[in-house]
mmCIF file of C-alpha atoms in Angstrom:
data_model
loop_
_atom_site.group_PDB
_atom_site.id
_atom_site.type_symbol
_atom_site.label_atom_id
_atom_site.label_comp_id
_atom_site.label_asym_id
_atom_site.label_seq_id
_atom_site.Cartn_x
_atom_site.Cartn_y
_atom_site.Cartn_z
ATOM 1 C CA MET A 1 14.244 68.831 10.937
ATOM 2 C CA GLY A 2 16.778 66.711 12.600
ATOM 3 C CA TRP A 3 14.944 63.634 11.597
ATOM 4 C CA GLN A 4 14.388 64.878 8.174
ATOM 5 C CA SER A 5 18.257 65.613 7.801
ATOM 6 C CA ASN A 6 19.000 62.072 8.996
ATOM 7 C CA TRP A 7 16.598 60.718 6.567
ATOM 8 C CA TYR A 8 17.722 62.755 3.218
ATOM 9 C CA ILE A 9 21.680 62.725 4.274
ATOM 10 C CA GLY A 10 21.812 59.563 6.060
ATOM 11 C CA ILE A 11 23.616 60.534 9.282
ATOM 12 C CA ARG A 12 24.862 57.529 11.418
ATOM 13 C CA HIS A 13 26.271 57.616 14.939
ATOM 14 C CA ASP A 14 29.843 57.266 13.698
ATOM 15 C CA ASP A 15 29.774 60.272 11.060
ATOM 16 C CA ILE A 16 31.319 63.366 11.527
ATOM 17 C CA TYR A 17 29.452 65.860 9.538
ATOM 18 C CA TRP A 18 31.094 68.740 7.914
ATOM 19 C CA THR A 19 29.884 72.074 6.290
ATOM 20 C CA PRO A 20 30.792 75.518 6.155
ATOM 21 C CA CYS A 21 27.150 76.494 5.570
ATOM 22 C CA PRO A 22 26.313 79.538 8.503
ATOM 23 C CA LEU A 23 24.108 78.287 11.463
ATOM 24 C CA PHE A 24 20.801 79.796 10.156
ATOM 25 C CA HIS A 25 21.136 77.711 6.871
ATOM 26 C CA LEU A 26 19.267 74.129 6.791
ATOM 27 C CA GLY A 27 22.833 72.530 5.744
ATOM 28 C CA ALA A 28 24.098 73.523 9.481
ATOM 29 C CA ALA A 29 20.893 73.716 11.568
ATOM 30 C CA GLY A 30 19.630 70.481 10.339
ATOM 31 C CA GLY A 31 22.815 68.950 10.237
ATOM 32 C CA MET A 32 23.391 69.795 13.726
ATOM 33 C CA ILE A 33 20.281 68.563 14.928
ATOM 34 C CA GLY A 34 20.648 65.718 13.104
ATOM 35 C CA THR A 35 23.947 64.848 14.459
ATOM 36 C CA LEU A 36 22.463 65.594 17.937
ATOM 37 C CA LEU A 37 19.647 62.817 17.359
ATOM 38 C CA SER A 38 22.053 60.222 15.680
ATOM 39 C CA GLY A 39 24.970 60.539 18.636
ATOM 40 C CA ALA A 40 27.297 61.862 15.577
ATOM 41 C CA SER A 41 29.827 64.537 15.682
ATOM 42 C CA MET A 42 29.706 67.895 13.539
ATOM 43 C CA SER A 43 32.456 70.304 12.269
ATOM 44 C CA ILE A 44 31.411 73.648 10.975
ATOM 45 C CA ALA A 45 33.819 75.539 9.010
ATOM 46 C CA PRO A 46 34.023 79.471 9.595
ATOM 47 C CA GLN A 47 34.172 80.073 5.892
ATOM 48 C CA PHE A 48 34.745 78.114 2.879
ATOM 49 C CA SER A 49 38.074 77.798 1.154
ATOM 50 C CA VAL A 50 38.686 75.845 -2.147
ATOM 51 C CA SER A 51 42.420 75.696 -1.302
ATOM 52 C CA GLY A 52 41.571 74.772 2.463
ATOM 53 C CA PHE A 53 38.947 71.977 1.676
ATOM 54 C CA TRP A 54 41.003 68.740 1.691
ATOM 55 C CA PRO A 55 43.313 70.065 4.788
ATOM 56 C CA GLU A 56 39.872 70.604 6.389
ATOM 57 C CA MET A 57 38.438 67.079 5.477
ATOM 58 C CA GLU A 58 41.649 65.566 6.751
ATOM 59 C CA ARG A 59 41.730 67.706 9.994
ATOM 60 C CA SER A 60 38.159 66.902 10.886
ATOM 61 C CA GLY A 61 38.167 63.168 9.620
ATOM 62 C CA ALA A 62 34.607 64.142 7.945
ATOM 63 C CA THR A 63 32.675 61.514 6.676
ATOM 64 C CA VAL A 64 29.342 63.420 5.617
ATOM 65 C CA VAL A 65 30.002 66.926 3.807
ATOM 66 C CA MET A 66 27.058 69.312 3.080
ATOM 67 C CA LEU A 67 28.233 71.883 0.287
ATOM 68 C CA LEU A 68 26.521 74.554 -1.533
ATOM 69 C CA SER A 69 25.791 74.507 -5.508
ATOM 70 C CA SER A 70 29.144 76.203 -7.290
ATOM 71 C CA THR A 71 31.423 74.875 -4.294
ATOM 72 C CA LEU A 72 30.852 71.312 -5.454
ATOM 73 C CA ASN A 73 32.300 72.391 -9.017
ATOM 74 C CA TYR A 74 34.989 74.497 -7.549
ATOM 75 C CA ILE A 75 36.627 71.560 -5.710
ATOM 76 C CA ALA A 76 35.825 69.374 -8.580
ATOM 77 C CA ASP A 77 38.030 71.304 -10.763
ATOM 78 C CA GLU A 78 41.087 71.896 -8.623
ATOM 79 C CA PRO A 79 43.970 69.911 -9.435
ATOM 80 C CA ASP A 80 44.578 66.891 -7.195
ATOM 81 C CA THR A 81 47.125 67.256 -4.322
ATOM 82 C CA GLU A 82 48.979 65.298 -1.799
ATOM 83 C CA VAL A 83 46.073 65.894 0.980
ATOM 84 C CA SER A 84 43.315 65.178 -1.648
ATOM 85 C CA ARG A 85 44.834 61.836 -2.618
ATOM 86 C CA ARG A 86 45.163 60.999 1.149
ATOM 87 C CA CYS A 87 41.517 61.751 1.622
ATOM 88 C CA TYR A 88 40.260 59.534 -1.288
ATOM 89 C CA GLY A 89 37.407 57.427 -0.106
ATOM 90 C CA LYS A 90 37.356 59.084 3.393
ATOM 91 C CA ILE A 91 34.077 60.897 2.873
ATOM 92 C CA ARG A 92 31.128 58.379 2.600
ATOM 93 C CA THR A 93 28.447 60.764 1.698
ATOM 94 C CA ILE A 94 28.331 64.503 0.115
ATOM 95 C CA HIS A 95 25.267 66.825 -0.502
ATOM 96 C CA GLY A 96 24.769 69.834 -2.036
ATOM 97 C CA VAL A 97 21.877 71.347 -4.121
ATOM 98 C CA PRO A 98 22.179 71.666 -7.249
ATOM 99 C CA PHE A 99 24.225 68.371 -7.861
ATOM 100 C CA SER A 100 23.762 67.239 -11.341
ATOM 101 C CA GLY A 101 24.520 63.576 -12.309
ATOM 102 C CA HIS A 102 27.671 64.327 -14.124
ATOM 103 C CA LEU A 103 28.886 65.829 -11.298
ATOM 104 C CA GLN A 104 27.882 63.383 -8.804
ATOM 105 C CA ALA A 105 29.561 60.781 -10.916
ATOM 106 C CA ARG A 106 32.819 62.795 -10.898
ATOM 107 C CA TRP A 107 33.146 62.896 -7.182
ATOM 108 C CA LYS A 108 32.484 59.375 -6.862
ATOM 109 C CA GLU A 109 35.247 58.730 -9.386
ATOM 110 C CA ARG A 110 37.850 61.301 -8.627
ATOM 111 C CA PHE A 111 37.238 61.321 -4.919
ATOM 112 C CA GLY A 112 36.049 57.883 -3.699
ATOM 113 C CA VAL A 113 32.763 59.007 -2.243
ATOM 114 C CA LYS A 114 30.294 56.433 -2.098
ATOM 115 C CA ASN A 115 27.260 58.380 -2.017
ATOM 116 C CA ALA A 116 27.225 61.614 -3.924
ATOM 117 C CA GLY A 117 24.002 63.643 -2.970
ATOM 118 C CA ALA A 118 20.644 63.927 -4.344
ATOM 119 C CA VAL A 119 18.617 66.948 -5.698
ATOM 120 C CA GLY A 120 16.451 68.417 -3.296
ATOM 121 C CA TYR A 121 14.533 71.565 -2.150
ATOM 122 C CA GLY A 122 13.972 72.717 1.493
ATOM 123 C CA MET A 123 13.626 75.889 3.326
ATOM 124 C CA THR A 124 15.236 76.667 6.663
ATOM 125 C CA GLU A 125 12.617 79.041 7.637
ATOM 126 C CA ALA A 126 10.035 76.211 7.492
ATOM 127 C CA CYS A 127 12.495 73.709 8.897
ATOM 128 C CA SER A 128 11.699 71.469 5.912
ATOM 129 C CA ILE A 129 13.464 69.496 3.360
ATOM 130 C CA THR A 130 10.331 69.495 1.007
ATOM 131 C CA LEU A 131 11.375 67.596 -1.785
ATOM 132 C CA ALA A 132 14.057 65.103 -2.214
ATOM 133 C CA ASP A 133 15.285 62.434 -4.813
ATOM 134 C CA LEU A 134 16.394 59.513 -2.731
ATOM 135 C CA GLU A 135 14.802 56.346 -3.802
ATOM 136 C CA GLN A 136 13.362 56.989 -7.254
ATOM 137 C CA PRO A 137 14.602 58.967 -10.384
ATOM 138 C CA SER A 138 12.998 62.356 -10.646
ATOM 139 C CA PRO A 139 12.814 63.867 -14.171
ATOM 140 C CA PRO A 140 16.085 65.842 -15.284
ATOM 141 C CA GLY A 141 16.077 69.152 -13.831
ATOM 142 C CA SER A 142 13.921 68.736 -11.049
ATOM 143 C CA SER A 143 14.289 68.954 -7.288
ATOM 144 C CA GLY A 144 12.828 65.689 -6.517
ATOM 145 C CA ARG A 145 9.753 64.412 -5.323
ATOM 146 C CA ARG A 146 7.532 65.501 -2.486
ATOM 147 C CA HIS A 147 8.406 63.923 1.128
ATOM 148 C CA GLU A 148 5.282 62.553 2.510
ATOM 149 C CA ASP A 149 5.001 65.010 5.421
ATOM 150 C CA PHE A 150 4.110 67.957 2.936
ATOM 151 C CA ASP A 151 1.694 69.255 0.672
ATOM 152 C CA VAL A 152 2.972 70.769 -2.460
ATOM 153 C CA GLU A 153 1.039 73.495 -4.470
ATOM 154 C CA ILE A 154 2.428 75.549 -7.286
#
């Protein structure tokens, strides 16, 4: 799970990985194991807050962020603030599912994020990131391509 998270998210030893996901979720559990394997640091928020997102980014120094679906839109729809402007370009990578191409472009342009996450599908209970779209474009609306460690049957 940790190696897959590092492959999928690209966690490096100098990163600070931040998420509001609960520890039973792949976004936190995989990130935690990935940070341990890479020597990175992790900050887990006790809950998600739209108004508290940018202050939390500034406080934690997060460089990699894992969010869930609609939270990506909520933050992108908020007006700029002093703290969001100070954080411009500080987040290197942000992931979340689903994360449309339009929304990825918006995060890159508006917040200076270098890597706005790929689509994917994983299962916390299977400790897996089964599908991801890292190197090859996938059909619009899909969850990506099969990871080489898995067989997928529908």
